[in-house]
Coordinates of C-alpha atoms in Angstrom, one line a residue:
M1 CA 53.2 17.6 -108.9
K2 CA 53.2 13.8 -109.4
K3 CA 53.7 13.3 -105.7
L4 CA 50.7 15.5 -104.9
L5 CA 48.5 13.6 -107.3
Y6 CA 49.6 10.3 -105.7
I7 CA 48.7 11.4 -102.2
S8 CA 45.3 12.7 -103.5
L9 CA 44.5 9.3 -105.1
L10 CA 45.6 7.6 -101.8
L11 CA 43.2 9.6 -99.6
F12 CA 40.3 9.5 -102.0
P13 CA 38.8 6.4 -100.6
I14 CA 39.0 7.9 -97.1
I15 CA 37.3 11.1 -98.1
T16 CA 34.7 9.2 -100.1
F17 CA 33.7 6.6 -97.5
S18 CA 34.7 8.6 -94.3
Q19 CA 36.2 5.4 -92.8
V20 CA 39.8 4.6 -91.8
G21 CA 41.1 1.1 -91.3
I22 CA 44.3 0.5 -89.6
G23 CA 45.5 -3.1 -89.9
T24 CA 42.5 -3.9 -92.1
T25 CA 41.4 -3.0 -95.6
T26 CA 37.8 -3.5 -94.8
P27 CA 36.9 -1.2 -91.8
N28 CA 33.6 -1.8 -90.2
T29 CA 30.9 0.2 -92.0
S30 CA 29.6 1.4 -88.6
S31 CA 32.9 2.9 -87.6
L32 CA 34.9 6.0 -88.6
L33 CA 38.1 4.3 -87.4
D34 CA 38.6 0.5 -87.2
V35 CA 41.9 -0.6 -85.6
T36 CA 42.5 -4.3 -86.0
D37 CA 45.4 -6.2 -84.5
T38 CA 46.0 -9.3 -82.4
T39 CA 49.2 -8.3 -80.7
K40 CA 48.9 -4.6 -79.9
G41 CA 46.3 -2.1 -78.6
I42 CA 45.4 1.5 -78.8
L43 CA 47.4 3.8 -76.5
I44 CA 45.4 6.8 -75.3
P45 CA 47.4 10.0 -74.6
R46 CA 49.0 9.9 -71.1
M47 CA 49.5 12.9 -68.9
T48 CA 49.5 14.2 -65.3
Q49 CA 46.5 15.9 -63.7
A50 CA 48.3 19.3 -64.2
Q51 CA 48.8 18.6 -67.9
R52 CA 45.2 17.5 -68.3
N53 CA 44.0 20.7 -66.7
A54 CA 46.3 22.7 -69.0
I55 CA 44.4 21.5 -72.2
T56 CA 42.9 24.6 -73.8
L57 CA 39.2 24.4 -74.5
P58 CA 38.8 20.6 -74.2
A59 CA 36.1 19.2 -76.4
T60 CA 33.1 17.4 -74.8
G61 CA 33.9 13.7 -74.8
L62 CA 37.7 14.1 -74.9
I63 CA 39.4 11.1 -73.3
I64 CA 42.9 11.0 -71.6
Y65 CA 44.7 8.6 -69.2
Q66 CA 45.7 10.4 -66.0
T67 CA 49.0 9.1 -64.5
N68 CA 48.8 10.6 -61.0
N69 CA 46.3 11.6 -58.3
S70 CA 43.8 8.8 -58.7
P71 CA 45.2 7.4 -62.0
G72 CA 42.7 6.2 -64.6
F73 CA 40.7 7.1 -67.7
Y74 CA 39.0 10.5 -67.6
Y75 CA 36.6 12.2 -70.0
Y76 CA 35.5 15.8 -70.3
N77 CA 31.7 16.1 -69.9
G78 CA 31.6 19.7 -71.2
V79 CA 32.0 21.1 -67.7
I80 CA 34.5 19.0 -65.7
W81 CA 36.8 16.1 -66.1
V82 CA 35.1 12.9 -64.8
S83 CA 36.7 9.5 -64.0
L84 CA 35.3 6.7 -66.1
S85 CA 35.4 4.5 -63.0
S86 CA 32.6 6.6 -61.5
V87 CA 30.3 5.6 -64.3
S88 CA 29.7 2.1 -62.7
W89 CA 30.5 0.4 -59.4
S90 CA 33.6 -1.7 -59.4
T91 CA 33.6 -5.1 -57.7
T92 CA 36.8 -4.1 -55.9
G93 CA 35.4 -0.8 -54.6
N94 CA 35.2 2.8 -55.8
A95 CA 37.0 6.0 -54.9
G96 CA 36.2 9.6 -55.3
T97 CA 32.5 9.0 -54.9
A98 CA 29.9 11.7 -54.0
P99 CA 26.9 10.4 -51.9
A100 CA 24.6 12.9 -53.5
T101 CA 25.2 11.6 -57.1
N102 CA 26.8 8.1 -56.8
K103 CA 24.3 5.4 -55.9
V104 CA 23.3 1.8 -56.6
G105 CA 19.7 1.4 -57.5
T106 CA 17.0 2.6 -59.8
T107 CA 16.1 6.1 -61.0
D108 CA 12.7 5.1 -62.3
N109 CA 9.6 3.9 -60.5
Q110 CA 10.8 0.3 -60.2
A111 CA 11.9 -2.0 -57.4
F112 CA 15.6 -2.7 -56.8
I113 CA 16.5 -6.4 -56.5
L114 CA 19.6 -8.2 -55.2
A115 CA 19.9 -11.9 -56.3
T116 CA 22.2 -14.8 -55.5
N117 CA 22.4 -17.9 -57.6
N118 CA 20.0 -16.2 -60.0
T119 CA 17.3 -16.2 -57.2
E120 CA 15.9 -13.1 -55.6
A121 CA 17.3 -12.6 -52.1
I122 CA 16.4 -9.0 -51.2
R123 CA 14.0 -6.5 -52.7
V124 CA 13.7 -2.8 -52.2
T125 CA 10.3 -1.6 -53.4
N126 CA 9.7 1.8 -55.1
T127 CA 8.3 3.0 -51.7
G128 CA 11.5 2.1 -49.8
N129 CA 10.2 -1.1 -48.1
V130 CA 12.9 -3.8 -47.8
G131 CA 11.8 -7.5 -48.1
I132 CA 14.0 -10.4 -47.2
G133 CA 12.4 -13.7 -48.3
T134 CA 9.4 -11.9 -49.7
N135 CA 8.8 -9.9 -52.9
N136 CA 6.0 -7.9 -51.4
P137 CA 7.3 -6.3 -48.2
S138 CA 4.6 -4.4 -46.3
T139 CA 6.9 -2.6 -43.8
K140 CA 10.2 -0.9 -43.8
L141 CA 11.8 -4.2 -43.0
H142 CA 9.8 -7.4 -43.7
V143 CA 11.6 -10.7 -43.1
V144 CA 9.9 -14.0 -44.0
S145 CA 11.5 -17.3 -43.2
T146 CA 12.0 -19.6 -46.2
S147 CA 12.5 -22.5 -43.9
S148 CA 9.7 -24.8 -42.6
A149 CA 9.4 -27.5 -40.0
Y150 CA 10.0 -31.0 -41.3
Q151 CA 10.0 -34.6 -40.0
L152 CA 13.4 -36.0 -39.3
F153 CA 12.1 -39.4 -38.3
N154 CA 8.7 -41.1 -38.6
D155 CA 8.2 -44.8 -37.8
G156 CA 4.9 -46.5 -37.1
F157 CA 6.4 -50.0 -37.4
E158 CA 4.4 -50.6 -40.6
D159 CA 7.3 -52.4 -42.1
N160 CA 7.0 -55.1 -39.4
N161 CA 10.5 -54.5 -38.3
I162 CA 12.0 -53.1 -35.0
P163 CA 15.1 -51.5 -36.7
P164 CA 16.2 -48.7 -36.9
F165 CA 15.2 -49.0 -33.2
T166 CA 17.4 -51.2 -31.0
T167 CA 15.9 -53.3 -28.2
G168 CA 17.1 -55.1 -25.2
G169 CA 16.6 -56.0 -21.5
N170 CA 15.4 -59.3 -20.2
K171 CA 13.2 -59.6 -23.3
N172 CA 13.2 -57.7 -26.6
W173 CA 10.4 -55.7 -28.0
A174 CA 8.6 -57.0 -31.1
T175 CA 6.0 -55.8 -33.6
Q176 CA 2.4 -56.9 -33.5
N177 CA -1.0 -56.2 -35.2
A178 CA -3.5 -56.7 -32.4
T179 CA -3.2 -53.3 -30.6
V180 CA -2.3 -50.3 -32.8
N181 CA -2.8 -46.6 -32.7
T182 CA -2.8 -46.0 -36.5
G183 CA -2.1 -48.3 -39.5
S184 CA -1.9 -52.0 -39.1
R185 CA 1.1 -52.5 -36.7
A186 CA 2.7 -51.3 -33.6
A187 CA 5.5 -52.4 -31.1
K188 CA 4.9 -54.2 -27.9
S189 CA 7.2 -54.9 -24.9
G190 CA 8.8 -58.3 -24.3
A191 CA 7.1 -60.9 -22.1
I192 CA 9.0 -60.2 -18.9
T193 CA 8.4 -61.4 -15.3
D194 CA 8.7 -59.8 -11.9
S195 CA 11.7 -57.5 -11.4
Q196 CA 12.6 -57.5 -15.1
S197 CA 12.6 -54.9 -17.8
S198 CA 12.2 -54.7 -21.6
W199 CA 13.4 -51.6 -23.5
I200 CA 13.4 -50.1 -27.0
E201 CA 15.4 -47.0 -28.0
Y202 CA 16.4 -44.8 -30.9
T203 CA 19.3 -42.3 -31.2
A204 CA 19.0 -39.2 -33.3
T205 CA 21.0 -36.0 -34.0
I206 CA 18.8 -32.9 -33.7
P207 CA 19.9 -29.7 -35.6
A208 CA 20.6 -26.4 -33.8
Q209 CA 17.0 -25.2 -34.1
G210 CA 15.7 -28.1 -32.1
G211 CA 12.2 -29.7 -32.4
T212 CA 9.9 -32.2 -30.7
I213 CA 9.6 -35.9 -30.3
S214 CA 6.1 -37.3 -30.2
F215 CA 4.7 -40.9 -29.8
A216 CA 1.6 -42.8 -29.0
Y217 CA 1.6 -45.3 -26.1
S218 CA -0.9 -47.6 -24.5
T219 CA -0.5 -49.6 -21.3
S220 CA -2.2 -52.7 -19.9
T221 CA -0.4 -53.3 -16.6
E222 CA -0.7 -53.3 -12.9
S223 CA -1.7 -49.7 -12.0
C224 CA 0.5 -49.0 -9.1
C225 CA 4.0 -50.3 -9.9
D226 CA 4.5 -51.8 -13.3
K227 CA 5.4 -48.8 -15.6
L228 CA 6.2 -47.7 -19.1
R229 CA 9.0 -45.2 -18.6
F230 CA 10.3 -42.7 -21.2
Y231 CA 13.9 -41.6 -20.9
I232 CA 16.0 -39.0 -22.8
D233 CA 19.7 -39.6 -22.4
G234 CA 19.0 -41.7 -19.3
A235 CA 16.9 -39.1 -17.5
E236 CA 13.3 -40.2 -16.9
Q237 CA 10.8 -37.8 -18.4
N238 CA 7.5 -39.5 -17.4
N239 CA 6.0 -42.9 -16.7
W240 CA 2.6 -44.5 -17.2
G241 CA 0.8 -47.6 -15.9
G242 CA -2.5 -49.3 -15.5
L243 CA -5.2 -49.5 -18.2
I244 CA -4.5 -46.5 -20.6
S245 CA -5.9 -46.4 -24.1
W246 CA -3.8 -45.0 -26.9
T247 CA -2.5 -41.5 -25.9
T248 CA -0.2 -39.3 -27.9
V249 CA 2.4 -37.1 -26.0
S250 CA 5.3 -34.9 -27.1
F251 CA 8.5 -33.7 -25.5
P252 CA 11.1 -31.1 -26.5
A253 CA 14.0 -32.4 -28.7
T254 CA 17.0 -30.1 -28.1
A255 CA 20.0 -29.7 -30.4
G256 CA 22.6 -32.4 -30.2
T257 CA 22.7 -36.2 -30.3
H258 CA 20.2 -37.9 -28.0
T259 CA 19.1 -41.4 -27.1
Y260 CA 15.3 -41.8 -26.6
R261 CA 14.3 -44.9 -24.6
W262 CA 11.0 -46.6 -23.8
E263 CA 11.3 -49.2 -21.0
Y264 CA 8.8 -51.4 -19.4
T265 CA 9.8 -52.3 -15.8
K266 CA 8.0 -54.6 -13.4
D267 CA 8.2 -54.7 -9.6
S268 CA 8.8 -57.8 -7.5
S269 CA 5.2 -59.0 -7.4
V270 CA 1.7 -58.9 -9.0
S271 CA 0.8 -58.8 -12.7
S272 CA -2.4 -57.3 -14.0
N273 CA -4.3 -57.0 -17.3
N274 CA -2.2 -58.0 -20.4
D275 CA 1.1 -57.2 -18.5
Q276 CA 2.4 -55.4 -21.6
V277 CA 2.9 -51.8 -23.0
Y278 CA 2.7 -50.6 -26.6
L279 CA 4.4 -48.0 -28.8
D280 CA 3.4 -46.5 -32.1
D281 CA 3.9 -43.5 -34.4
V282 CA 7.3 -42.2 -33.2
I283 CA 7.8 -38.9 -34.9
I284 CA 10.7 -36.4 -34.6
T285 CA 9.8 -33.0 -36.0
I286 CA 12.5 -30.4 -36.5
N287 CA 11.6 -26.7 -36.1
A288 CA 11.9 -24.2 -38.9
L289 CA 15.1 -22.3 -38.9
P290 CA 15.1 -19.0 -37.0
T291 CA 14.0 -16.1 -39.2
L292 CA 16.2 -13.4 -37.5
R293 CA 19.5 -13.7 -35.8
I294 CA 21.3 -10.7 -34.1
V295 CA 24.8 -11.4 -32.8
D296 CA 26.4 -8.3 -31.2
G297 CA 28.4 -9.8 -28.4
F298 CA 25.8 -9.2 -25.8
Q299 CA 23.3 -11.9 -26.8
S300 CA 22.9 -14.9 -24.5
N301 CA 20.2 -17.4 -23.6
G302 CA 17.1 -15.9 -22.0
K303 CA 17.8 -12.3 -23.0
V304 CA 15.4 -10.1 -25.0
L305 CA 15.8 -7.0 -27.2
I306 CA 14.7 -3.9 -25.3
S307 CA 14.7 -0.4 -26.9
N308 CA 15.5 2.9 -25.2
A309 CA 13.6 6.2 -25.8
T310 CA 15.4 6.8 -29.1
G311 CA 14.6 3.3 -30.5
Q312 CA 18.1 1.8 -30.0
A313 CA 17.7 -1.8 -29.1
T314 CA 20.1 -3.9 -27.0
W315 CA 20.0 -7.3 -25.5
Q316 CA 18.8 -7.2 -21.9
T317 CA 18.0 -9.7 -19.1
P318 CA 14.2 -9.5 -18.5
T319 CA 13.0 -8.1 -15.2
P320 CA 12.6 -10.3 -13.2
S321 CA 15.3 -12.5 -14.7
P322 CA 14.0 -16.0 -15.6
S323 CA 17.3 -17.4 -14.2
S324 CA 17.0 -15.6 -10.9
D325 CA 13.2 -15.3 -10.4
A326 CA 12.9 -18.6 -8.5
D327 CA 9.4 -17.7 -7.1
W328 CA 7.8 -19.0 -10.3
T329 CA 8.7 -22.6 -11.2
W330 CA 7.0 -25.2 -13.4
N331 CA 7.4 -28.7 -14.6
S332 CA 9.0 -29.2 -18.0
G333 CA 6.2 -31.4 -19.3
S334 CA 4.2 -30.7 -22.4
T335 CA 0.6 -30.9 -21.4
V336 CA -1.9 -28.5 -19.8
A337 CA -1.8 -30.6 -16.7
D338 CA 1.7 -29.6 -15.8
P339 CA 1.5 -27.6 -12.6
I340 CA 3.0 -24.1 -12.0
Y341 CA 4.3 -23.1 -8.6
H342 CA 4.6 -19.6 -7.2
V343 CA 6.1 -18.3 -4.0
G344 CA 4.8 -14.8 -3.1
G345 CA 1.8 -12.7 -3.8
V346 CA -0.2 -12.9 -7.0
F347 CA -2.2 -9.9 -8.2
I348 CA -4.9 -10.2 -10.9
G349 CA -6.6 -7.1 -12.3
T350 CA -4.5 -4.7 -10.0
G351 CA -1.0 -3.3 -10.1
A352 CA -0.7 -3.4 -6.3
T353 CA 2.7 -4.6 -5.1
T354 CA 2.1 -5.1 -1.3
S355 CA 3.2 -8.5 -0.1
T356 CA 0.4 -9.0 2.4
Y357 CA -1.8 -10.9 -0.1
N358 CA -1.2 -14.4 -1.4
L359 CA -3.8 -13.9 -4.1
K360 CA -5.6 -10.7 -4.8
V361 CA -8.3 -10.4 -7.5
W362 CA -9.6 -6.9 -8.0
N363 CA -11.4 -5.1 -10.8
G364 CA -10.4 -1.6 -9.6
A365 CA -13.8 -0.8 -8.3
A366 CA -15.4 -0.9 -4.8
T367 CA -17.6 -3.9 -5.8
G368 CA -18.0 -6.4 -8.6
S369 CA -14.7 -8.3 -8.5
R370 CA -15.5 -11.9 -9.4
V371 CA -13.7 -15.2 -9.1
D372 CA -15.3 -18.1 -11.0
T373 CA -14.6 -21.5 -9.4
G374 CA -16.3 -23.8 -11.8
S375 CA -18.7 -24.0 -14.8
I376 CA -21.3 -21.8 -13.0
E377 CA -20.2 -21.2 -9.4
Y378 CA -18.5 -18.0 -8.4
L379 CA -17.7 -15.6 -5.6
I380 CA -18.3 -11.9 -6.1
D381 CA -17.3 -8.9 -4.1
D382 CA -20.1 -6.7 -2.8
A383 CA -20.1 -3.8 -0.2
N384 CA -18.3 -5.2 2.8
E385 CA -19.3 -8.8 2.0
I386 CA -18.6 -11.8 -0.3
R387 CA -21.5 -13.4 -2.0
M388 CA -21.8 -16.9 -3.4
S389 CA -23.7 -17.9 -6.4
D390 CA -24.5 -21.5 -5.3
L391 CA -24.6 -23.9 -2.3
F392 CA -21.7 -23.8 0.1
T393 CA -21.1 -27.4 1.4
P394 CA -18.2 -29.4 2.9
Q395 CA -16.3 -31.8 0.7
V396 CA -16.9 -34.8 3.0
N397 CA -20.2 -35.4 4.8
N398 CA -20.3 -34.6 8.5
S399 CA -16.6 -33.8 8.7
Q400 CA -16.0 -30.1 8.9
D401 CA -17.0 -27.2 11.2
L402 CA -17.9 -23.7 10.3
G403 CA -15.6 -21.5 12.4
S404 CA -13.7 -22.7 15.5
S405 CA -13.2 -21.9 19.2
T406 CA -10.4 -19.6 18.1
N407 CA -12.0 -17.9 15.1
R408 CA -15.7 -17.4 15.8
W409 CA -18.6 -16.0 13.7
T410 CA -20.3 -13.0 15.2
A411 CA -23.7 -14.0 14.0
V412 CA -25.3 -16.3 11.5
Y413 CA -28.4 -15.1 9.7
A414 CA -31.0 -17.5 8.3
A415 CA -34.5 -17.0 6.9
T416 CA -36.1 -20.1 8.6
G417 CA -33.5 -21.1 11.1
T418 CA -30.8 -23.9 11.0
I419 CA -31.6 -27.5 10.4
N420 CA -29.8 -30.4 12.2
T421 CA -29.9 -33.8 10.6
S422 CA -31.8 -36.1 13.0
D423 CA -32.7 -39.2 11.0
E424 CA -33.0 -42.3 13.2
R425 CA -31.2 -44.3 10.5
L426 CA -28.0 -42.3 11.2
K427 CA -28.1 -43.0 14.9
E428 CA -27.2 -45.9 17.3
N429 CA -27.3 -46.6 21.0
I430 CA -30.5 -44.7 21.3
K431 CA -31.8 -44.6 24.9
P432 CA -33.7 -42.2 27.2
M433 CA -31.9 -39.1 28.4
D434 CA -30.7 -38.8 32.0
Y435 CA -30.9 -35.0 32.1
G436 CA -34.1 -33.3 33.0
L437 CA -35.8 -30.7 35.2
N438 CA -33.4 -31.1 38.1
H439 CA -30.5 -30.2 35.8
I440 CA -32.3 -27.2 34.2
L441 CA -33.0 -25.8 37.7
Q442 CA -29.3 -25.8 38.4
L443 CA -28.4 -23.6 35.5
E444 CA -27.9 -19.9 36.1
P445 CA -28.9 -17.8 33.1
V446 CA -27.0 -14.5 33.0
S447 CA -26.7 -11.2 31.0
F448 CA -23.3 -10.0 30.0
K449 CA -21.2 -8.0 27.5
W450 CA -18.3 -9.4 25.6
K451 CA -14.9 -8.1 26.6
E452 CA -14.1 -7.3 23.0
E453 CA -16.3 -6.9 20.0
K454 CA -15.2 -6.1 16.5
E455 CA -16.6 -5.1 13.2
D456 CA -14.0 -6.1 10.6
D457 CA -10.8 -4.8 12.2
F458 CA -12.5 -2.0 14.2
V459 CA -13.1 -2.5 18.0
I460 CA -16.6 -1.5 19.2
P461 CA -16.3 1.0 22.2
N462 CA -17.5 -0.3 25.6
E463 CA -20.4 2.1 25.8
K464 CA -21.7 0.9 22.4
K465 CA -21.6 -2.8 23.2
E466 CA -24.9 -4.7 23.3
L467 CA -26.2 -6.6 26.3
K468 CA -26.1 -10.4 25.6
L469 CA -28.1 -13.2 27.3
G470 CA -26.8 -16.7 27.8
L471 CA -25.0 -19.2 30.1
I472 CA -21.5 -19.6 31.4
A473 CA -19.9 -22.7 29.9
Q474 CA -17.9 -23.5 33.0
D475 CA -21.1 -23.5 35.1
V476 CA -23.0 -25.6 32.6
Q477 CA -20.0 -28.1 32.3
K478 CA -20.6 -28.9 36.0
V479 CA -24.2 -29.7 35.5
I480 CA -24.6 -30.9 31.8
P481 CA -21.1 -31.6 30.5
D482 CA -22.3 -33.3 27.4
V483 CA -23.4 -30.0 25.8
I484 CA -19.9 -28.4 26.3
V485 CA -17.5 -28.4 23.4
D486 CA -14.0 -28.5 24.9
K487 CA -12.1 -30.6 22.3
A488 CA -11.7 -30.5 18.5
W489 CA -10.6 -33.2 16.0
Y490 CA -7.6 -32.3 13.8
V491 CA -5.9 -33.7 10.8
D492 CA -2.4 -32.4 9.9
G493 CA -2.7 -31.7 6.1
E494 CA 1.1 -31.8 5.7
H495 CA 1.4 -35.1 7.7
P496 CA -1.8 -37.0 7.1
E497 CA 0.0 -40.2 8.0
N498 CA -0.3 -39.1 11.7
G499 CA -4.0 -39.8 11.4
L500 CA -6.9 -38.2 13.3
Q501 CA -5.8 -36.2 16.4
Q502 CA -7.8 -34.6 19.2
V503 CA -6.7 -31.2 20.7
E504 CA -8.1 -29.1 23.5
A505 CA -10.3 -26.2 22.4
E506 CA -8.8 -22.8 23.0
R507 CA -12.2 -21.6 24.4
L508 CA -15.2 -23.6 25.8
G509 CA -18.4 -23.6 23.8
I510 CA -22.0 -24.6 24.5
S511 CA -24.1 -26.5 22.0
Y512 CA -27.3 -24.6 22.7
S513 CA -29.3 -26.8 20.3
E514 CA -28.5 -29.8 22.5
L515 CA -30.0 -28.0 25.5
I516 CA -33.4 -28.1 23.7
P517 CA -34.0 -31.8 24.4
V518 CA -32.9 -31.3 28.0
T519 CA -35.4 -28.4 28.3
I520 CA -38.1 -30.5 26.7
K521 CA -37.4 -33.3 29.2
A522 CA -37.6 -30.8 32.0
I523 CA -40.9 -29.5 30.7
Q524 CA -42.3 -33.0 30.5
E525 CA -41.2 -33.8 34.0
Q526 CA -42.6 -30.5 35.2
Q527 CA -45.8 -31.2 33.4
N528 CA -46.1 -34.6 35.1
E529 CA -45.7 -32.9 38.4
I530 CA -48.3 -30.4 37.5
D531 CA -50.7 -33.2 36.3
E532 CA -50.1 -35.0 39.6
L533 CA -50.8 -31.9 41.6
K534 CA -54.0 -31.3 39.6
K535 CA -55.0 -34.8 40.3
K536 CA -54.4 -34.4 44.0
N537 CA -56.1 -31.1 44.0
E538 CA -59.2 -32.6 42.4
Q539 CA -59.2 -35.3 45.0
L540 CA -59.0 -32.7 47.8
K541 CA -61.9 -30.8 46.2
Q542 CA -64.0 -33.9 46.0
L543 CA -63.2 -34.8 49.7
I544 CA -64.1 -31.2 50.8
T545 CA -67.4 -31.4 48.9
K546 CA -68.2 -34.7 50.5
L547 CA -67.5 -33.5 54.0
K548 CA -69.7 -30.4 53.4
K549 CA -72.6 -32.7 52.4
E550 CA -72.2 -34.9 55.4
K551 CA -72.0 -31.9 57.7
G552 CA -75.2 -30.4 56.2
A553 CA -77.0 -33.7 56.6
N554 CA -76.3 -33.8 60.3

């Protein structure tokens, strides 16, 4: 009886306060059981999966430690046993996951953010758009570069010093304040003489993304031979000479360590102007880092991503390949003046692939294709003809023919005829003409038909040919050779150093306009003869009249 009373008194505080303290006499008021110790822990019941499954009517929230088959803590959720490791994702990986129920992300209408160094790196919006480098992605994948271009080097010589440039040659470069592009100072070449040079250079290491080097230059030299030359790693990129005011140019700066040199060189004679060159505002700008990089083992220089019908993209060599398509080439300069060269046909406005054209411009219609050749001048395609908007004149006065003895015009139409320049001020050795009536009388006008007549590429049938009137050049050549065209002047455009050459014409031609003065002279001579005959006729008439009078008087 005493023992029962003692136990009741011992449990009274527990029943009264509903708290149990083990290792402490003051259990936390928020707990039912407060176990306190610094050397031991709580050991949850341990059992196999079979033993766990044998528990009869497990209470919701019951916890055990399973020793086999994916060991770990499990709790009963009222329906099944669930691993506590499935409640959160482990940094070492998770097992026994179910894609339909296990996920990383949000279950409310909020974006999901991944951060590094406490800074947002990736955002998945509540609509499923993924943003990298942006917190407001507008597409399923929206990538924004966080890198920007920057200046690696900028020197305008405003500190009045050549370093960090180095200089050498026969004379060093120096700074000066008389000729500048911007600011108050620039660099100038050393005072060199014939066959000497003066250089300045700078060495820089360019990051992988590359960039550009730009600078301003001015030259006051002999125009033909004394030059400011720009080199990259010893390879000349361009040169300038003569009187050139300040001009800014730029060149690609590729990845790696490069030496950029500006060198003024003189030839063996002649000096002109100030005999100096100037440099200012040397700037090396580094490109922004690439936004996207895909490395799958098939990438290489010059390839592009091409998708198939299902949207799968792979690295492919463009067609035609830039490495093998040698018919297009261009200079590696940086201005709009750099020429582009092409071998083969070029088609503008048409998908034709025939190789018979060097250049074809076509709008796809029968008429209306137009080629502009200047500010207002153009050629336009009409039905079976080409029309011009303005005058059609030779580049050099009195130097070109229209057609030739080989390729002739069928007819030339004009509203008021053709005009030959005949100004006395353009002529010399003017003297009376030897040709006249006697020569005209020896000519034999004929009618004829051409052996071959064409309209475009179509041959006109013999029965449809028109009768022509004219002269035979070989016959005229025997009488009036000066109106016969049997030679032509020729300049070889590929070898102009050979000068002006004269070649035999493939076919003889007659300058019919030059027969006009011969005809005029013949008419004049004939008129003189007529006038003389009239005069003699009048004298005869007077003589007859006199004789009649004398006879009548007798």
